[in-house]
């Protein structure tokens, strides 16, 4: 249930991020965003059937993996061209890959791409994200802002998830557990913050504060979960 809630939360976050990216692009990118629905329709009604035919003809990992990697890069380049961030194109391409009768081959592809991601790409991303954090520039007022951001972030996520769970008649302990798990900020939040920094929506000071908030709320999940749910 917590994973389902987190997936819905991340989907909403991506939609809001797309809106922010569109606004930050200025008037020059507004007309380009009109191509977004056309591109979405192309992915669903043209690219998806083509991928289905390729999978039905040859289901070997040696054929499908290069096709998916090339399609991911091309889709990201297109969304970057029309004014959205390239990450939306990569996500959309993964979403339109046919699911019917492809579970084994998709599992094999995910396993191989996960190795590349976890061994090379993800560490590089964290290094880049960490290099942009400069805690030495934070003043006393910034620490107060950090405390306020942490307070709002924790209360907002925990109280919202806990209250929704209780309204659906979940027990108190399970409701608190969902609130604790939803309070954790992970990779998605760091990606959103990095994009915000690249677009100039966040400066280095506010970016550093938000990254610290993401790390603290993620680190507190384990101890709180042991206290609330795992303790008999």
mmCIF file of C-alpha atoms in Angstrom:
data_model
loop_
_atom_site.group_PDB
_atom_site.id
_atom_site.type_symbol
_atom_site.label_atom_id
_atom_site.label_comp_id
_atom_site.label_asym_id
_atom_site.label_seq_id
_atom_site.Cartn_x
_atom_site.Cartn_y
_atom_site.Cartn_z
ATOM 1 C CA UNK A 1 0.000 0.000 0.000
ATOM 2 C CA UNK A 2 2.853 2.353 0.829
ATOM 3 C CA UNK A 3 4.501 1.593 -2.538
ATOM 4 C CA UNK A 4 1.243 2.329 -4.353
ATOM 5 C CA UNK A 5 0.859 5.631 -2.509
ATOM 6 C CA UNK A 6 4.475 6.526 -3.247
ATOM 7 C CA UNK A 7 3.994 5.738 -6.953
ATOM 8 C CA UNK A 8 0.954 8.018 -7.111
ATOM 9 C CA UNK A 9 2.885 10.689 -5.223
ATOM 10 C CA UNK A 10 5.824 10.482 -7.636
ATOM 11 C CA UNK A 11 3.493 10.651 -10.643
ATOM 12 C CA UNK A 12 1.964 13.844 -9.300
ATOM 13 C CA UNK A 13 5.452 15.197 -8.618
ATOM 14 C CA UNK A 14 6.503 14.536 -12.244
ATOM 15 C CA UNK A 15 3.383 16.289 -13.550
ATOM 16 C CA UNK A 16 4.035 19.316 -11.347
ATOM 17 C CA UNK A 17 7.676 19.298 -12.417
ATOM 18 C CA UNK A 18 6.643 19.293 -16.075
ATOM 19 C CA UNK A 19 4.450 22.316 -15.352
ATOM 20 C CA UNK A 20 7.324 24.121 -13.638
ATOM 21 C CA UNK A 21 9.695 23.297 -16.491
ATOM 22 C CA UNK A 22 7.169 24.653 -18.977
ATOM 23 C CA UNK A 23 6.788 27.911 -17.070
ATOM 24 C CA UNK A 24 10.529 28.340 -16.531
ATOM 25 C CA UNK A 25 11.173 28.004 -20.257
ATOM 26 C CA UNK A 26 9.557 31.343 -20.996
ATOM 27 C CA UNK A 27 7.360 32.289 -23.923
ATOM 28 C CA UNK A 28 9.793 30.811 -26.434
ATOM 29 C CA UNK A 29 8.973 27.296 -25.279
ATOM 30 C CA UNK A 30 5.205 27.667 -24.864
ATOM 31 C CA UNK A 31 4.359 26.930 -28.483
ATOM 32 C CA UNK A 32 6.758 23.999 -28.484
ATOM 33 C CA UNK A 33 4.787 22.418 -25.646
ATOM 34 C CA UNK A 34 1.830 22.164 -28.014
ATOM 35 C CA UNK A 35 3.761 19.314 -29.610
ATOM 36 C CA UNK A 36 3.588 17.405 -26.324
ATOM 37 C CA UNK A 37 0.122 15.854 -26.877
ATOM 38 C CA UNK A 38 1.101 14.967 -30.456
ATOM 39 C CA UNK A 39 4.248 13.279 -29.236
ATOM 40 C CA UNK A 40 2.309 11.423 -26.549
ATOM 41 C CA UNK A 41 -0.171 10.144 -29.144
ATOM 42 C CA UNK A 42 2.723 9.077 -31.391
ATOM 43 C CA UNK A 43 4.319 7.117 -28.572
ATOM 44 C CA UNK A 44 1.072 5.349 -27.666
ATOM 45 C CA UNK A 45 -0.366 4.563 -31.105
ATOM 46 C CA UNK A 46 2.752 4.242 -33.265
ATOM 47 C CA UNK A 47 5.834 3.508 -31.169
ATOM 48 C CA UNK A 48 4.096 1.072 -28.817
ATOM 49 C CA UNK A 49 2.766 -1.203 -31.645
ATOM 50 C CA UNK A 50 6.183 -1.132 -33.333
ATOM 51 C CA UNK A 51 7.837 -2.237 -30.086
ATOM 52 C CA UNK A 52 5.228 -4.976 -29.770
ATOM 53 C CA UNK A 53 6.072 -6.300 -33.241
ATOM 54 C CA UNK A 54 9.801 -6.245 -32.498
ATOM 55 C CA UNK A 55 9.254 -8.165 -29.274
ATOM 56 C CA UNK A 56 7.049 -10.749 -30.986
ATOM 57 C CA UNK A 57 9.596 -11.282 -33.777
ATOM 58 C CA UNK A 58 12.673 -11.570 -31.562
ATOM 59 C CA UNK A 59 12.423 -11.830 -27.790
ATOM 60 C CA UNK A 60 16.142 -12.258 -27.166
ATOM 61 C CA UNK A 61 17.833 -9.871 -24.789
ATOM 62 C CA UNK A 62 20.529 -9.163 -27.383
ATOM 63 C CA UNK A 63 17.940 -7.567 -29.676
ATOM 64 C CA UNK A 64 15.618 -5.889 -27.206
ATOM 65 C CA UNK A 65 18.205 -4.229 -24.972
ATOM 66 C CA UNK A 66 19.835 -2.119 -27.753
ATOM 67 C CA UNK A 67 16.381 -1.179 -29.079
ATOM 68 C CA UNK A 68 15.238 0.031 -25.662
ATOM 69 C CA UNK A 69 18.440 1.951 -24.981
ATOM 70 C CA UNK A 70 18.311 3.670 -28.374
ATOM 71 C CA UNK A 71 14.603 4.419 -28.006
ATOM 72 C CA UNK A 72 15.118 5.832 -24.523
ATOM 73 C CA UNK A 73 17.840 8.211 -25.712
ATOM 74 C CA UNK A 74 15.854 9.283 -28.780
ATOM 75 C CA UNK A 75 12.675 9.867 -26.769
ATOM 76 C CA UNK A 76 14.606 11.929 -24.236
ATOM 77 C CA UNK A 77 16.117 14.019 -27.021
ATOM 78 C CA UNK A 78 12.648 14.716 -28.461
ATOM 79 C CA UNK A 79 11.163 15.902 -25.158
ATOM 80 C CA UNK A 80 14.211 18.054 -24.571
ATOM 81 C CA UNK A 81 13.659 19.580 -28.012
ATOM 82 C CA UNK A 82 9.990 20.410 -27.413
ATOM 83 C CA UNK A 83 10.771 22.207 -24.168
ATOM 84 C CA UNK A 84 10.470 19.497 -21.517
ATOM 85 C CA UNK A 85 13.312 17.843 -19.662
ATOM 86 C CA UNK A 86 14.812 14.770 -21.298
ATOM 87 C CA UNK A 87 13.920 12.637 -18.294
ATOM 88 C CA UNK A 88 10.234 12.840 -19.259
ATOM 89 C CA UNK A 89 10.970 11.320 -22.642
ATOM 90 C CA UNK A 90 12.915 8.447 -21.105
ATOM 91 C CA UNK A 91 10.106 7.798 -18.623
ATOM 92 C CA UNK A 92 7.451 7.897 -21.351
ATOM 93 C CA UNK A 93 9.359 5.456 -23.524
ATOM 94 C CA UNK A 94 9.595 3.001 -20.653
ATOM 95 C CA UNK A 95 5.888 3.423 -19.936
ATOM 96 C CA UNK A 96 4.800 2.521 -23.503
ATOM 97 C CA UNK A 97 6.802 -0.715 -23.697
ATOM 98 C CA UNK A 98 4.163 -3.468 -24.126
ATOM 99 C CA UNK A 99 3.485 -5.483 -20.984
ATOM 100 C CA UNK A 100 1.516 -8.385 -22.466
ATOM 101 C CA UNK A 101 3.544 -11.599 -22.770
ATOM 102 C CA UNK A 102 6.818 -9.716 -22.148
ATOM 103 C CA UNK A 103 7.270 -10.192 -18.395
ATOM 104 C CA UNK A 104 10.317 -12.539 -18.601
ATOM 105 C CA UNK A 105 12.177 -10.464 -21.169
ATOM 106 C CA UNK A 106 11.348 -7.213 -19.384
ATOM 107 C CA UNK A 107 12.686 -8.660 -16.143
ATOM 108 C CA UNK A 108 15.935 -9.578 -17.907
ATOM 109 C CA UNK A 109 16.229 -6.098 -19.427
ATOM 110 C CA UNK A 110 15.563 -4.404 -16.092
ATOM 111 C CA UNK A 111 18.159 -6.608 -14.406
ATOM 112 C CA UNK A 112 20.868 -5.672 -16.901
ATOM 113 C CA UNK A 113 19.996 -1.990 -16.995
ATOM 114 C CA UNK A 114 19.857 -1.929 -13.199
ATOM 115 C CA UNK A 115 23.450 -3.141 -13.075
ATOM 116 C CA UNK A 116 24.550 -0.287 -15.333
ATOM 117 C CA UNK A 117 22.484 2.165 -13.352
ATOM 118 C CA UNK A 118 23.558 1.111 -9.862
ATOM 119 C CA UNK A 119 27.232 0.596 -10.696
ATOM 120 C CA UNK A 120 27.871 3.635 -12.917
ATOM 121 C CA UNK A 121 25.037 6.102 -13.489
ATOM 122 C CA UNK A 122 23.557 6.377 -9.995
ATOM 123 C CA UNK A 123 26.882 6.999 -8.198
ATOM 124 C CA UNK A 124 27.780 9.631 -10.784
ATOM 125 C CA UNK A 125 24.419 11.343 -10.221
ATOM 126 C CA UNK A 126 24.916 11.413 -6.452
ATOM 127 C CA UNK A 127 28.419 12.808 -6.862
ATOM 128 C CA UNK A 128 27.111 15.609 -9.094
ATOM 129 C CA UNK A 129 24.226 16.323 -6.709
ATOM 130 C CA UNK A 130 26.631 16.413 -3.759
ATOM 131 C CA UNK A 131 29.048 18.764 -5.501
ATOM 132 C CA UNK A 132 26.260 21.333 -5.827
ATOM 133 C CA UNK A 133 25.631 21.324 -2.064
ATOM 134 C CA UNK A 134 27.580 23.990 -0.179
ATOM 135 C CA UNK A 135 26.764 23.964 3.523
ATOM 136 C CA UNK A 136 29.496 26.497 4.319
ATOM 137 C CA UNK A 137 27.415 29.298 2.854
ATOM 138 C CA UNK A 138 24.487 28.607 5.191
ATOM 139 C CA UNK A 139 23.958 31.260 7.839
ATOM 140 C CA UNK A 140 21.947 31.171 11.050
ATOM 141 C CA UNK A 141 18.866 32.353 9.191
ATOM 142 C CA UNK A 142 19.334 29.492 6.713
ATOM 143 C CA UNK A 143 19.415 27.000 9.581
ATOM 144 C CA UNK A 144 16.105 28.402 10.763
ATOM 145 C CA UNK A 145 14.760 27.987 7.237
ATOM 146 C CA UNK A 146 16.045 24.398 7.248
ATOM 147 C CA UNK A 147 14.266 23.707 10.547
ATOM 148 C CA UNK A 148 11.062 25.216 9.162
ATOM 149 C CA UNK A 149 11.351 23.228 5.919
ATOM 150 C CA UNK A 150 11.890 20.012 7.889
ATOM 151 C CA UNK A 151 8.918 20.756 10.131
ATOM 152 C CA UNK A 152 6.588 21.489 7.211
ATOM 153 C CA UNK A 153 7.874 18.546 5.171
ATOM 154 C CA UNK A 154 7.493 16.013 7.983
ATOM 155 C CA UNK A 155 4.111 17.269 9.185
ATOM 156 C CA UNK A 156 2.779 17.594 5.642
ATOM 157 C CA UNK A 157 3.765 14.109 4.489
ATOM 158 C CA UNK A 158 3.138 12.235 7.734
ATOM 159 C CA UNK A 159 -0.089 13.947 8.713
ATOM 160 C CA UNK A 160 -1.526 13.722 5.201
ATOM 161 C CA UNK A 161 -0.758 10.017 4.814
ATOM 162 C CA UNK A 162 -1.765 9.175 8.385
ATOM 163 C CA UNK A 163 -5.025 11.095 8.131
ATOM 164 C CA UNK A 164 -5.958 9.496 4.802
ATOM 165 C CA UNK A 165 -5.209 6.033 6.158
ATOM 166 C CA UNK A 166 -7.306 6.627 9.268
ATOM 167 C CA UNK A 167 -10.191 7.929 7.155
ATOM 168 C CA UNK A 168 -10.055 4.594 5.335
ATOM 169 C CA UNK A 169 -10.311 2.799 8.688
ATOM 170 C CA UNK A 170 -6.785 1.445 8.852
ATOM 171 C CA UNK A 171 -5.467 0.670 12.350
ATOM 172 C CA UNK A 172 -3.441 3.351 14.094
ATOM 173 C CA UNK A 173 -0.148 1.465 13.857
ATOM 174 C CA UNK A 174 -0.527 0.732 10.137
ATOM 175 C CA UNK A 175 -1.602 4.317 9.464
ATOM 176 C CA UNK A 176 1.455 5.625 11.287
ATOM 177 C CA UNK A 177 3.642 3.204 9.327
ATOM 178 C CA UNK A 178 2.319 4.488 6.001
ATOM 179 C CA UNK A 179 2.934 8.051 7.178
ATOM 180 C CA UNK A 180 6.526 7.211 8.133
ATOM 181 C CA UNK A 181 7.243 5.441 4.842
ATOM 182 C CA UNK A 182 5.687 8.252 2.802
ATOM 183 C CA UNK A 183 7.762 10.798 4.708
ATOM 184 C CA UNK A 184 10.989 9.378 3.241
ATOM 185 C CA UNK A 185 12.353 11.444 0.376
ATOM 186 C CA UNK A 186 14.475 9.489 -2.045
ATOM 187 C CA UNK A 187 15.947 9.595 -5.512
ATOM 188 C CA UNK A 188 12.907 11.235 -7.111
ATOM 189 C CA UNK A 189 13.187 14.284 -4.881
ATOM 190 C CA UNK A 190 16.909 14.631 -5.595
ATOM 191 C CA UNK A 191 16.212 14.480 -9.332
ATOM 192 C CA UNK A 192 13.526 17.153 -8.999
ATOM 193 C CA UNK A 193 15.854 19.367 -6.952
ATOM 194 C CA UNK A 194 18.689 18.924 -9.459
ATOM 195 C CA UNK A 195 16.413 19.897 -12.343
ATOM 196 C CA UNK A 196 15.206 22.906 -10.352
ATOM 197 C CA UNK A 197 18.807 23.989 -9.817
ATOM 198 C CA UNK A 198 19.619 23.567 -13.517
ATOM 199 C CA UNK A 199 16.596 25.666 -14.491
ATOM 200 C CA UNK A 200 17.488 28.412 -12.043
ATOM 201 C CA UNK A 201 14.315 27.900 -10.002
ATOM 202 C CA UNK A 202 16.478 27.112 -6.960
ATOM 203 C CA UNK A 203 19.696 28.813 -5.975
ATOM 204 C CA UNK A 204 22.588 26.941 -4.345
ATOM 205 C CA UNK A 205 21.542 27.983 -0.832
ATOM 206 C CA UNK A 206 17.960 26.779 -1.119
ATOM 207 C CA UNK A 207 19.081 23.685 -3.027
ATOM 208 C CA UNK A 208 21.431 22.772 -0.160
ATOM 209 C CA UNK A 209 18.637 23.223 2.376
ATOM 210 C CA UNK A 210 16.262 21.028 0.386
ATOM 211 C CA UNK A 211 18.873 18.287 -0.132
ATOM 212 C CA UNK A 212 19.570 18.180 3.608
ATOM 213 C CA UNK A 213 15.825 17.911 4.202
ATOM 214 C CA UNK A 214 15.607 14.993 1.756
ATOM 215 C CA UNK A 215 18.508 13.178 3.432
ATOM 216 C CA UNK A 216 17.236 13.749 6.990
ATOM 217 C CA UNK A 217 13.670 12.626 6.238
ATOM 218 C CA UNK A 218 15.005 9.513 4.504
ATOM 219 C CA UNK A 219 17.428 8.698 7.329
ATOM 220 C CA UNK A 220 14.746 8.965 10.016
ATOM 221 C CA UNK A 221 12.537 6.382 8.305
ATOM 222 C CA UNK A 222 14.355 3.289 9.569
ATOM 223 C CA UNK A 223 14.520 4.223 13.271
ATOM 224 C CA UNK A 224 10.918 5.482 13.335
ATOM 225 C CA UNK A 225 9.691 2.370 11.545
ATOM 226 C CA UNK A 226 11.415 0.113 14.080
ATOM 227 C CA UNK A 227 9.843 2.035 16.941
ATOM 228 C CA UNK A 228 6.313 2.139 15.540
ATOM 229 C CA UNK A 229 5.806 -1.017 13.492
ATOM 230 C CA UNK A 230 8.489 -3.606 14.113
ATOM 231 C CA UNK A 231 8.523 -3.376 17.904
ATOM 232 C CA UNK A 232 6.171 -5.929 19.410
#
